[in-house]
XYZ file of C-alpha atoms in Angstrom:
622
model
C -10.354 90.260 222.492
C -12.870 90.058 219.606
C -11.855 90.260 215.922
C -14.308 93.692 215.818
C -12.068 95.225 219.164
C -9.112 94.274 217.685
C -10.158 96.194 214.412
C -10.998 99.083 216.286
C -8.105 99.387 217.873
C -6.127 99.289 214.705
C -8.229 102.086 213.138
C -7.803 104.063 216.000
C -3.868 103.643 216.697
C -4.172 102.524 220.180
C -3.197 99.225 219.580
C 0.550 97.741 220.402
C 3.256 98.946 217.930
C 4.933 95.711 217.603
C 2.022 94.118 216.281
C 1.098 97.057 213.617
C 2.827 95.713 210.626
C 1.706 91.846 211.088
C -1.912 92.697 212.034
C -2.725 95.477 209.756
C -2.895 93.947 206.142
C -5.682 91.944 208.477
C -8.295 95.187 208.461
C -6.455 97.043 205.341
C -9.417 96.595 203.545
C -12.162 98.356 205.271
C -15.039 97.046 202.820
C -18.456 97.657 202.035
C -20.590 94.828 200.689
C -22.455 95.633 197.386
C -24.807 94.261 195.308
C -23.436 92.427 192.427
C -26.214 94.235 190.461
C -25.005 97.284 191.010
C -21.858 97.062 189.416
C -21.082 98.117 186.166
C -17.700 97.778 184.612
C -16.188 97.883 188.001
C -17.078 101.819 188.084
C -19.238 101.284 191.400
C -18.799 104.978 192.883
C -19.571 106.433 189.938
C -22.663 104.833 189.027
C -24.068 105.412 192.717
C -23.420 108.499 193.080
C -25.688 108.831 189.165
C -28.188 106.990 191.020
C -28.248 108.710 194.315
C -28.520 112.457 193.014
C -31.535 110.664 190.375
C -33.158 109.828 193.804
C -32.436 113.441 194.988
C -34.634 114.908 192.454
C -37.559 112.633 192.827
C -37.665 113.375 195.699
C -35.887 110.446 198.219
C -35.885 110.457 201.439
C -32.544 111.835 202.863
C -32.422 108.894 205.453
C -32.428 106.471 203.531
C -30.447 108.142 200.376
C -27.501 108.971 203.260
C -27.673 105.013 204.511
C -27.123 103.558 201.329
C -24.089 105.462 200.793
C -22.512 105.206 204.433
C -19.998 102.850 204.323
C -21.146 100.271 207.185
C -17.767 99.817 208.931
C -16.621 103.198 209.303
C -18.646 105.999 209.818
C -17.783 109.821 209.435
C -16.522 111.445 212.517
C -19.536 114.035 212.005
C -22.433 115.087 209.913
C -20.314 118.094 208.360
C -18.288 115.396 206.611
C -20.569 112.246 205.989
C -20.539 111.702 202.196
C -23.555 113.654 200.517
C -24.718 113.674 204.211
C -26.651 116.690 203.424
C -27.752 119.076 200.903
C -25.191 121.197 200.720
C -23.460 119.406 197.469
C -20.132 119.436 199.138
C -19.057 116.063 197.797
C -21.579 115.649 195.503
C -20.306 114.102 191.716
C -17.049 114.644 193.379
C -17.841 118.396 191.954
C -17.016 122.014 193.121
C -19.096 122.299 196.858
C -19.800 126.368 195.895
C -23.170 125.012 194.413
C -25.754 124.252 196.788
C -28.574 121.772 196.200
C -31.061 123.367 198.518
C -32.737 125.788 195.921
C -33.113 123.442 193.180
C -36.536 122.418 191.851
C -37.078 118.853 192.398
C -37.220 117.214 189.630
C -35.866 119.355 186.976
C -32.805 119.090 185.060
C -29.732 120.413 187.577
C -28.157 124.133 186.429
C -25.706 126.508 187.482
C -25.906 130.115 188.445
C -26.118 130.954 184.787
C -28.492 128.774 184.229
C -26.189 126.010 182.180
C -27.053 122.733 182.601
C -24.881 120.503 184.590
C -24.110 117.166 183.749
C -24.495 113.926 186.037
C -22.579 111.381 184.882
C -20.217 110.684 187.911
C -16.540 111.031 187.589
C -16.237 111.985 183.582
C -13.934 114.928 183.019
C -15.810 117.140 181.718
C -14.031 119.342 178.080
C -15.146 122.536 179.357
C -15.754 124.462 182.506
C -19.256 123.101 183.474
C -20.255 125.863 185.796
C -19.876 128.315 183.018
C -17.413 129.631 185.617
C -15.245 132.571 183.710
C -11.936 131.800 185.419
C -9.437 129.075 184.563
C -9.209 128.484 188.534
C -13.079 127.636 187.980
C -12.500 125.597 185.638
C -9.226 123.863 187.495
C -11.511 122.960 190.463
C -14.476 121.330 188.844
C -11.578 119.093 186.881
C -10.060 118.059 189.795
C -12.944 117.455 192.030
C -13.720 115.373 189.280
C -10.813 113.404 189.870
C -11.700 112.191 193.159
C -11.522 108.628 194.409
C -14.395 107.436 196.573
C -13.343 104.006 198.968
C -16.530 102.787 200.995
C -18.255 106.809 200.177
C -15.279 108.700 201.383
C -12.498 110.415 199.287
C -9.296 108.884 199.460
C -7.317 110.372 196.457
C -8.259 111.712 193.227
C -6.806 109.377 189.938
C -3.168 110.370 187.510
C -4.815 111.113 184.776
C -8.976 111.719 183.723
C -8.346 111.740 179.816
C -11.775 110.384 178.367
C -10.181 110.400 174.563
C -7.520 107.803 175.702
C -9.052 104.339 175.690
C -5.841 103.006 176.891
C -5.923 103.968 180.582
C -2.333 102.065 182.019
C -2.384 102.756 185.543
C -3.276 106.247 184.988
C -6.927 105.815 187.298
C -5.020 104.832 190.208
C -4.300 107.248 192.554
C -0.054 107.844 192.947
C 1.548 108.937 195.825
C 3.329 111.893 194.221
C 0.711 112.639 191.951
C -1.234 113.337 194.651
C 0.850 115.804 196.593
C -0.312 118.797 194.559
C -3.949 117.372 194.838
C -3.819 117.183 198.885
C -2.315 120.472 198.661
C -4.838 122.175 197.069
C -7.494 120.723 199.276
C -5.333 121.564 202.367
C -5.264 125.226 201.130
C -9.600 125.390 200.238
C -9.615 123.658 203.633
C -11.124 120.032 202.369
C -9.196 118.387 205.373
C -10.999 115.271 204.670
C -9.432 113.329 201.363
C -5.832 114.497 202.574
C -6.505 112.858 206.253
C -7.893 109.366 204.454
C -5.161 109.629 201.763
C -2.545 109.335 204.888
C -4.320 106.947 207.137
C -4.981 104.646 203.308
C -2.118 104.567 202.519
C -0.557 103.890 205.780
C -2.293 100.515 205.619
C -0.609 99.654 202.709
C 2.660 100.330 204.151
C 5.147 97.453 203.565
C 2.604 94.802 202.042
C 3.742 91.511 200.960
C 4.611 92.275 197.203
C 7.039 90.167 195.623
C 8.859 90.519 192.377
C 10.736 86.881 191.021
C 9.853 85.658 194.997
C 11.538 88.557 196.074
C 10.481 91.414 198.238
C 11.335 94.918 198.907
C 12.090 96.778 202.006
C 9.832 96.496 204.756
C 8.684 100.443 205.407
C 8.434 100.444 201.376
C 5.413 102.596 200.542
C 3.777 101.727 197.295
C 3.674 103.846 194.212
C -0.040 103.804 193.844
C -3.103 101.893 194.739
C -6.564 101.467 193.270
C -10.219 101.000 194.101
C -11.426 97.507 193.212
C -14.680 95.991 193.812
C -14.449 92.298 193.974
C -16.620 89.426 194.884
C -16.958 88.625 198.293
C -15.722 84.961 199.489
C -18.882 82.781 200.049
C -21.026 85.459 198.510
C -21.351 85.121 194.691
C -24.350 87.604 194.851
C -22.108 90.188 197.098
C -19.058 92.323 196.711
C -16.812 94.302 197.954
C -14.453 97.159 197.780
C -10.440 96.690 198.770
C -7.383 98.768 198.299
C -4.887 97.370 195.639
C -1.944 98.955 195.863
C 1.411 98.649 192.909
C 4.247 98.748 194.724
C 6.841 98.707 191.109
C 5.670 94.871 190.690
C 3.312 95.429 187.710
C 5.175 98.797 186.717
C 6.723 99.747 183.463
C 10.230 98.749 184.337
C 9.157 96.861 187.499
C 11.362 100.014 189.749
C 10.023 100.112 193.294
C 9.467 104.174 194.069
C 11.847 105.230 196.627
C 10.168 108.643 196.775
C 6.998 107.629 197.693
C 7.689 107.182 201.625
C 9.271 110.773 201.296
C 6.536 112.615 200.202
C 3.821 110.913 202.225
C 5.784 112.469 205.650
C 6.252 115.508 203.634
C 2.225 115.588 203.087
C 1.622 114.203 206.927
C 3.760 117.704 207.932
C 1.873 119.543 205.849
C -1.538 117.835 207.110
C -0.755 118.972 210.658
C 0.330 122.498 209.875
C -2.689 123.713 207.885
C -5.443 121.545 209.624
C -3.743 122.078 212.957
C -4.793 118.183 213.697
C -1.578 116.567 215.584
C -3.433 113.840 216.471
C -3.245 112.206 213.240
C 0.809 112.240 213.515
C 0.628 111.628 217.409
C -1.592 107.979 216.947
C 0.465 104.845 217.675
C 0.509 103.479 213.527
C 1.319 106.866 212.145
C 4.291 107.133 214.709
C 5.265 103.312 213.517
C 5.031 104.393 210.293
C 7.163 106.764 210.175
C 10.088 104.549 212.019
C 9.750 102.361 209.573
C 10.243 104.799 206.545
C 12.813 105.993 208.690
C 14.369 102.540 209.409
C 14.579 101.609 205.424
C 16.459 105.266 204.699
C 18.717 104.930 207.325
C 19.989 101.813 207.201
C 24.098 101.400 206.817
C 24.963 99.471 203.494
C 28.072 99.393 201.231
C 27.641 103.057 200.225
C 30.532 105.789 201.586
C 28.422 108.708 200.369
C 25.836 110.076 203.114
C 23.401 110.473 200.220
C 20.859 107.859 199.333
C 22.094 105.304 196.862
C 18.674 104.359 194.238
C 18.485 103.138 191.080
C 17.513 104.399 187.771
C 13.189 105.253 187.745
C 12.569 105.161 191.443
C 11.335 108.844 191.541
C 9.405 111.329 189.394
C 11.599 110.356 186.493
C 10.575 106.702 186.306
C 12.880 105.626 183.114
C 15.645 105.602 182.267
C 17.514 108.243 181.892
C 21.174 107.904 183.367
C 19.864 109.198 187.253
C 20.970 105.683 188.895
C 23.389 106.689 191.818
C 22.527 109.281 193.899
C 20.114 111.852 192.205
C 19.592 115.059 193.770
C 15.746 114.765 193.361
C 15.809 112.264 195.968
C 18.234 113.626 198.248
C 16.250 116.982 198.396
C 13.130 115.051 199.260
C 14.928 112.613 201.559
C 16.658 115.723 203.818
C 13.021 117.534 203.955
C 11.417 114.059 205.138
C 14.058 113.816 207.452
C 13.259 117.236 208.914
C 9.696 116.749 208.495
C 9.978 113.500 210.395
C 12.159 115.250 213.629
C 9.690 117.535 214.019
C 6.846 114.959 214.196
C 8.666 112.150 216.204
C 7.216 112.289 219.769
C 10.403 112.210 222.471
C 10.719 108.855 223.878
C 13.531 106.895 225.269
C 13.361 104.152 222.627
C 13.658 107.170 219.477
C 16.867 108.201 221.147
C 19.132 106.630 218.968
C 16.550 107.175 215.834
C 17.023 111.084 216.844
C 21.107 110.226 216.864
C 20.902 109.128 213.469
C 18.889 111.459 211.747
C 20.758 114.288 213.060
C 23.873 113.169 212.080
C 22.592 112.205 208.490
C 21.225 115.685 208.259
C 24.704 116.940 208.914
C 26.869 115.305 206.772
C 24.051 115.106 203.727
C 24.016 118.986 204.158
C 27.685 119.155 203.866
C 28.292 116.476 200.872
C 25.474 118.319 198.807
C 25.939 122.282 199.396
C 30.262 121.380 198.793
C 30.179 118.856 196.336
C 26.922 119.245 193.981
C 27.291 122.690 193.951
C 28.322 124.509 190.000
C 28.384 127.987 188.847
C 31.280 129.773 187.532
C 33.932 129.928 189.746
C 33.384 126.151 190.561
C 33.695 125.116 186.949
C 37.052 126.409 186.063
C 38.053 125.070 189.511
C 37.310 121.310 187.975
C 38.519 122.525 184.368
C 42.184 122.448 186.255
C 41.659 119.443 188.532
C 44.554 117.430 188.953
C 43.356 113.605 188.919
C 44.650 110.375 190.306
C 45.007 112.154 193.870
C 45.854 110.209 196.396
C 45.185 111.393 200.353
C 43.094 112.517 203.128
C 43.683 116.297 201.546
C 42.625 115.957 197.719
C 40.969 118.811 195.839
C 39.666 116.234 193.592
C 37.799 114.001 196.051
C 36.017 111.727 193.374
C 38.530 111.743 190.465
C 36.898 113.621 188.053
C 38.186 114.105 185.064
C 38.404 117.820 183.306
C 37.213 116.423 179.859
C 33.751 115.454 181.198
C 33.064 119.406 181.220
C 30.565 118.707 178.031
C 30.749 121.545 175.503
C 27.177 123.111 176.110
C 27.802 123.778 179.967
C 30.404 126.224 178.838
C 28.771 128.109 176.442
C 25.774 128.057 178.338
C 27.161 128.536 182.472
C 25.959 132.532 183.057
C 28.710 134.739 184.968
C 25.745 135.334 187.676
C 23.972 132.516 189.389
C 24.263 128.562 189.640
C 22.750 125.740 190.430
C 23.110 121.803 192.234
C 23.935 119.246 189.329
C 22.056 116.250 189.401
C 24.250 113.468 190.251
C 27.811 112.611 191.678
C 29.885 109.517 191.566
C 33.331 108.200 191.531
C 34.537 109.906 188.119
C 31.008 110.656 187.331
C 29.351 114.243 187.952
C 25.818 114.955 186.114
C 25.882 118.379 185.036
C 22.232 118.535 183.981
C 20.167 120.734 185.642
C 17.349 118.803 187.149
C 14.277 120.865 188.364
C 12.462 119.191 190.745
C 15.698 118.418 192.675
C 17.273 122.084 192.605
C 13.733 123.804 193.908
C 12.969 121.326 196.670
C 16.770 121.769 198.077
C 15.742 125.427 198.252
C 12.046 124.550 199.719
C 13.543 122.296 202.430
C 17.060 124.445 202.998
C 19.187 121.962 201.864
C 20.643 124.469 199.634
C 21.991 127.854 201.626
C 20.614 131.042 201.338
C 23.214 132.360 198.577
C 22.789 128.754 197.229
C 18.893 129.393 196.681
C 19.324 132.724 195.506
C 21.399 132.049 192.462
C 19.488 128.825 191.859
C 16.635 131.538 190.922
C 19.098 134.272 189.514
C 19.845 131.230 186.919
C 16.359 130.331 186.464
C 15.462 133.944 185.502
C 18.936 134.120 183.643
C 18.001 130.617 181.828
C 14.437 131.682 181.181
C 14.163 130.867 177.467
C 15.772 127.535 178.095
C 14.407 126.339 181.457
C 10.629 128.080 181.134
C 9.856 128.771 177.340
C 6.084 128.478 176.610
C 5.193 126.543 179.340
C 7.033 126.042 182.871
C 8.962 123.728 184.068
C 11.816 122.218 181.896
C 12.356 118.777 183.832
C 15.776 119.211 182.899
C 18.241 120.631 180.929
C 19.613 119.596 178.380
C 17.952 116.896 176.365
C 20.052 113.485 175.759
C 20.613 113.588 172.136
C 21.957 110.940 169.109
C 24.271 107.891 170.405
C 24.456 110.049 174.137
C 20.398 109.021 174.114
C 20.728 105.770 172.584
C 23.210 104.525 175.432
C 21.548 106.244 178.099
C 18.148 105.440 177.849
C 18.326 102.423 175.672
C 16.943 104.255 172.784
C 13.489 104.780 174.523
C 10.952 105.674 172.146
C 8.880 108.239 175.130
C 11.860 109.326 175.976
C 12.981 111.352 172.765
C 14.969 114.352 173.067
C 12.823 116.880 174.363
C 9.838 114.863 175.572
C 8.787 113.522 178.462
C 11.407 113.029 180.893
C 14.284 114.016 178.407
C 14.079 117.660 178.378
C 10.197 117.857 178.628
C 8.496 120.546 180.053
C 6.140 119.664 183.037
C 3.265 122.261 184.328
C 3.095 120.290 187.921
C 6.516 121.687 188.661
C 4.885 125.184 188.847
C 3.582 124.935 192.371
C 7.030 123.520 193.472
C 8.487 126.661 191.698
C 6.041 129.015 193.653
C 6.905 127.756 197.149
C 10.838 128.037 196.730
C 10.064 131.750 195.166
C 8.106 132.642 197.754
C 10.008 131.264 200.518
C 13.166 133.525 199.253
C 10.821 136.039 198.949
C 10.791 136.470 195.386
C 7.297 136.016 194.541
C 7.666 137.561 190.893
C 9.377 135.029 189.661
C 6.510 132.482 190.033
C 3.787 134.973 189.128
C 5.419 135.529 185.704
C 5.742 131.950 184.958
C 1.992 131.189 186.504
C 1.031 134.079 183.172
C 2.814 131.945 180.881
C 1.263 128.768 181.675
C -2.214 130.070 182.008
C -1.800 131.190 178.124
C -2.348 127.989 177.040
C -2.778 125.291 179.643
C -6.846 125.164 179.956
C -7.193 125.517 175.913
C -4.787 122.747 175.633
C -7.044 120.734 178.083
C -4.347 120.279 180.759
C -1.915 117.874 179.341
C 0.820 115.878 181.535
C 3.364 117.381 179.589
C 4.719 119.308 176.340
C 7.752 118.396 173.918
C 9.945 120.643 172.002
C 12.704 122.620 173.485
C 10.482 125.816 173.394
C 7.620 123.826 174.742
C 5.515 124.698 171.593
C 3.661 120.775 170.998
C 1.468 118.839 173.884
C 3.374 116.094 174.261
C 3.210 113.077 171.862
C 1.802 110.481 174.747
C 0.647 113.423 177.176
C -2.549 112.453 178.540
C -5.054 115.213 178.758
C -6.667 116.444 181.908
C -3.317 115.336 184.272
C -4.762 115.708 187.614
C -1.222 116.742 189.039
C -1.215 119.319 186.261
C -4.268 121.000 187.241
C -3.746 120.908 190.860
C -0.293 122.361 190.343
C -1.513 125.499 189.128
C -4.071 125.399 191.773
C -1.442 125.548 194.578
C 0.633 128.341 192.468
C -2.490 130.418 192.303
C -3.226 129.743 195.957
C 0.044 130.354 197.650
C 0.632 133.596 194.884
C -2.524 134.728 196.915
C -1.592 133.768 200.201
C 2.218 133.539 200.889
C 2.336 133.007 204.500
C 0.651 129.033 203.692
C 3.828 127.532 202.279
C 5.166 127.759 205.528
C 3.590 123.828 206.025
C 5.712 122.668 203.071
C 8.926 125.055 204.019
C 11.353 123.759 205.597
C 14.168 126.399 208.220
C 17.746 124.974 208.827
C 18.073 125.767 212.747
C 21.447 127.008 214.067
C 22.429 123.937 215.205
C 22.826 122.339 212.235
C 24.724 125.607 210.796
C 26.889 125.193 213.196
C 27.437 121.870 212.346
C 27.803 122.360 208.842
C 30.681 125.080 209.573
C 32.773 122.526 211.141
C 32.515 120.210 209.092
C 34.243 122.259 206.913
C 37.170 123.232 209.217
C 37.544 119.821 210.932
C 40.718 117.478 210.263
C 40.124 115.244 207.453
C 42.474 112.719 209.467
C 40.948 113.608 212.756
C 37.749 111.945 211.642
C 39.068 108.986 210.565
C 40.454 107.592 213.979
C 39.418 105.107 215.525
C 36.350 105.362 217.972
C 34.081 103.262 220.306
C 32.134 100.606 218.620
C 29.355 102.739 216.769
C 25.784 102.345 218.238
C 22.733 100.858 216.093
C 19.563 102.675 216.815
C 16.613 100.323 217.601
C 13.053 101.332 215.988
């Protein structure tokens, strides 16, 4: 078999499972070859695309415009998607694809409906609504097309952050995993299929990568965090580059954390893919399948841990400091029981996933169980562990993890309404986390990990909470703030982390789309449309920021960076799903009876009963 076969069969998932992983970091980089001319401080897309809509309007033949752009190696499926294939401007300047080309003079400057001019100069954010559009949605979409990420002419992600008054950049032009959800969302919903079905595939080929830290490397299955677009010269070639995929998997991150929530959200997004597009074949081909085994294979595996929940450290999810989350944080148990019920439903039957199906069903059962019995506080529950009795010894103890009554903190009373409740955000022997953590409390209702009552007072205390949790601009990321020597200890006295900034008791507008689904889902849509008035207030006159500080959200956050692509797109996929309820059904997830049924007995069943001895337990094989 040739090198090119081999290739193709890679791309196309046809080729042998067993050698996916080994073979695939072969063809991950599916290059074009440049000249070194063209470059210009590594911004190659942008500075093409300049050049190719300059040749538009003198005129340029549309062969030969279309064949300088076409990546070489892998060619759009069809005409409707080739990268400004025709004239229709639908990926032109990575730009809103309402405008269409066909009625402008040649060779005059390019204008809107109004008659504004339009600016040309690739992928810079524009600081106001170029289309002279007179909605903030408008203005939303022409920001975050101009986020987008071309890899050999196609659009494979759109980048963190576009914030043209911040010289230093970080990572923030790579494209993130979870930043990205909100983004593929949004394009899912307008019905830009395209960027969401490269994002996958990409990033799929990244999957596991040899990336070491001190000669050490993670899991294999580990997806990265990010990845970027480099163009690099091309071995034997020094008049010739090319473009690769560089993906960060935590080795050259602030705190060097590998994400654990990365791998979660990608099935989450491959669901989601399926359900709106209605392609299955992208989750039915060979490396997809593999792919999600292997995800699979690194959540599942047995370690030292008794808890069913999945042990991480501190930063390996949204909140990537530190901030006292190490342990079992319910951000990434509510993502890791919706990928596991993503994944079920996407798994095609075969004799060798038997086991694989064995295991995920029984981790869905017993996570259910630990979370909805154990994380669960509102009233009632906290005077039950204001008169636990500690040091308990046996199979029947009330106070299962020896918690002690004095770690009730002062504000939890005082602030604990008579009506609602919510999951806290961590447990551990003699530890519980009685913060109240978002992200993790919405997606439990999203995926059903929370039960219907559960997810009902979770947004009776949201609406009861409002000043606290919403303010001036939704979300809260949580609540409280880590204050004095409690901060200090906790966080190592981080100077981003301050109380009531960033991840300490900031206030995020990304979480707003997550809020929408999980209010529309219980079929409380008002909630969400109240908080989408709040943000839209302020959000486009303060130029989008990443986040806001103060405990009333009243100041753009002291680091925010401006134009936050997942801010943007968040309010995107509020606006969309307020207008169209029935489409967060592809990130919703249903409990099914069986697993109610297991859940019940698990409740009922002999403590002791459990704990005899069976037949040696069965691995699963992947």
């Amino acid at each position: 078999m040739s090198a090119s076969e081999t290739a193709l069969q890679i791309l196309s998932g046809t080729f042998a499972p067993q050698f996916h992983t080994n073979l695939r970091s072969n063809f991950s980089s599916i290059c074009c070859i440049k000249s070194r001319k063209d470059r210009h401080d590594g911004n190659y897309i942008q500075n093409r695309v300049t050049r190719n809509l300059d040749g538009l309007f003198k005129g340029e033949k549309k062969n030969s415009r279309s064949e300088s752009l076409r990546c070489k190696c892998t060619q759009p499926e069809n005409n409707r998607e080739a990268f400004l294939e025709d004239r229709s401007g639908r990926l032109v300047n990575g730009l809103a694809n309402e405008f269409n080309f066909q009625n402008v003079e040649l060779g005059q400057p390019l204008k809107n409906e109004n008659g504004t001019l339009l600016s040309n100069d690739g992928l810079t954010a524009p600081t106001s609504n170029i289309f002279g559009a007179n909605s903030i949605e408008d203005e939303a979409w022409t920001l975050l097309r101009a986020s987008m990420v071309y890899y050999c002419g196609n659009p494979v992600g759109t980048i963190a952050a576009n914030d043209s008054s911040n010289s230093n950049t970080l990572n923030y032009d790579q494209v993130f995993i979870r930043d990205f959800i909100p983004s593929g969302i949004a394009f899912l919903l307008k019905g830009d299929y395209e960027i969401v079905r490269n994002f996958i595939l990409h990033t799929l080929q990244l999957q596991s990568w040899e990336k070491t830290m001190d000669c050490h490397s993670p899991g294999q299955g580990l997806m990265p965090a990010s990845f970027k677009v480099r163009t690099v010269p091309l071995d034997g070639d020094e008049d010739a580059t090319e473009e690769v995929l560089d993906p960060d998997f935590g080795e050259a991150a602030i705190g060097r954390v590998a994400p654990v929530d990365s791998g979660l959200w990608w099935i989450i997004l491959l669901r989601a893919y399926g359900k709106c597009s209605g392609d299955t074949s992208v989750q039915e081909r060979i490396d997809v399948q593999t792919g999600i085994k292997m995800i699979l294979k690194l959540c599942l595996a047995d370690g030292f841990d008794m808890f069913p929940t999945l042990l991480v450290t501190d930063g390996s999810c949204m909140i990537d400091r530190r901030m006292g989350i190490h342990g079992h944080p319910l951000e990434i148990q509510a993502l890791f029981y919706s990928a596991l019920l993503c994944a079920r439903e996407m798994l095609t039957p075969e004799e060798a996933s038997a086991d694989l199906f064995r295991a995920l069903n029984n981790r869905l059962v017993a996570m259910s169980f630990h979370i909805r019995e154990y994380y669960w506080i509102d009233t009632k529950k906290l005077n039950e562990i204001y008169r636990y009795k500690t040091e308990e010894y046996s199979f029947d103890a009330v106070n299962k993890f020896n918690i002690y009554p004095d770690q009730i903190p002062p504000w939890l009373v005082e602030w604990m309404p008579h009506r609602g409740g919510y999951l806290i955000g961590n447990l551990q022997p003699a530890h519980m986390d009685f913060r109240f953590f978002s992200l993790g409390n919405l997606w439990a209702i999203i995926s059903s990990l929370a039960t219907t009552d559960q997810s009902h007072a979770i947004l009776d205390f949201i609406e009861a909470k409002w000043s606290d949790l919403v303010g001036g601009m939704p979300l809260k990321i949580c609540y409280p703030a880590l204050e004095g020597e409690e901060w200090r200890i906790i966080t190592g006295s981080d100077p981003k982390n301050t109380p009531w900034s960033y991840h300490n008791g900031g206030s995020w507008p990304t979480l707003l789309w997550q809020l929408t689904v999980a209010c529309i889902k219980m079929k409380r849509p008002e909630i969400a449309e109240k908080a989408i008035k709040v943000a839209e207030r302020r959000i486009a006159t303060d130029k989008w920021p990443e986040y806001y500080d103060t405990k009333g959200a009243r100041f753009i956050g002291k680091q925010a960076r401006l134009f936050q692509t997942w801010s943007i797109a968040g309010y995107l996929v509020a606006k969309l799903l307020i207008d169209n309820p029935n489409a967060a059904n592809m990130l919703v997830n249903v409990e099914d009876a069986e697993l109610v049924n297991a859940f019940s007995y698990a409740r009922t069943a002999n403590p002791r009963r459990k704990r005899l001895r069976k037949g040696p337990k069965q691995s699963f094989i992947i």
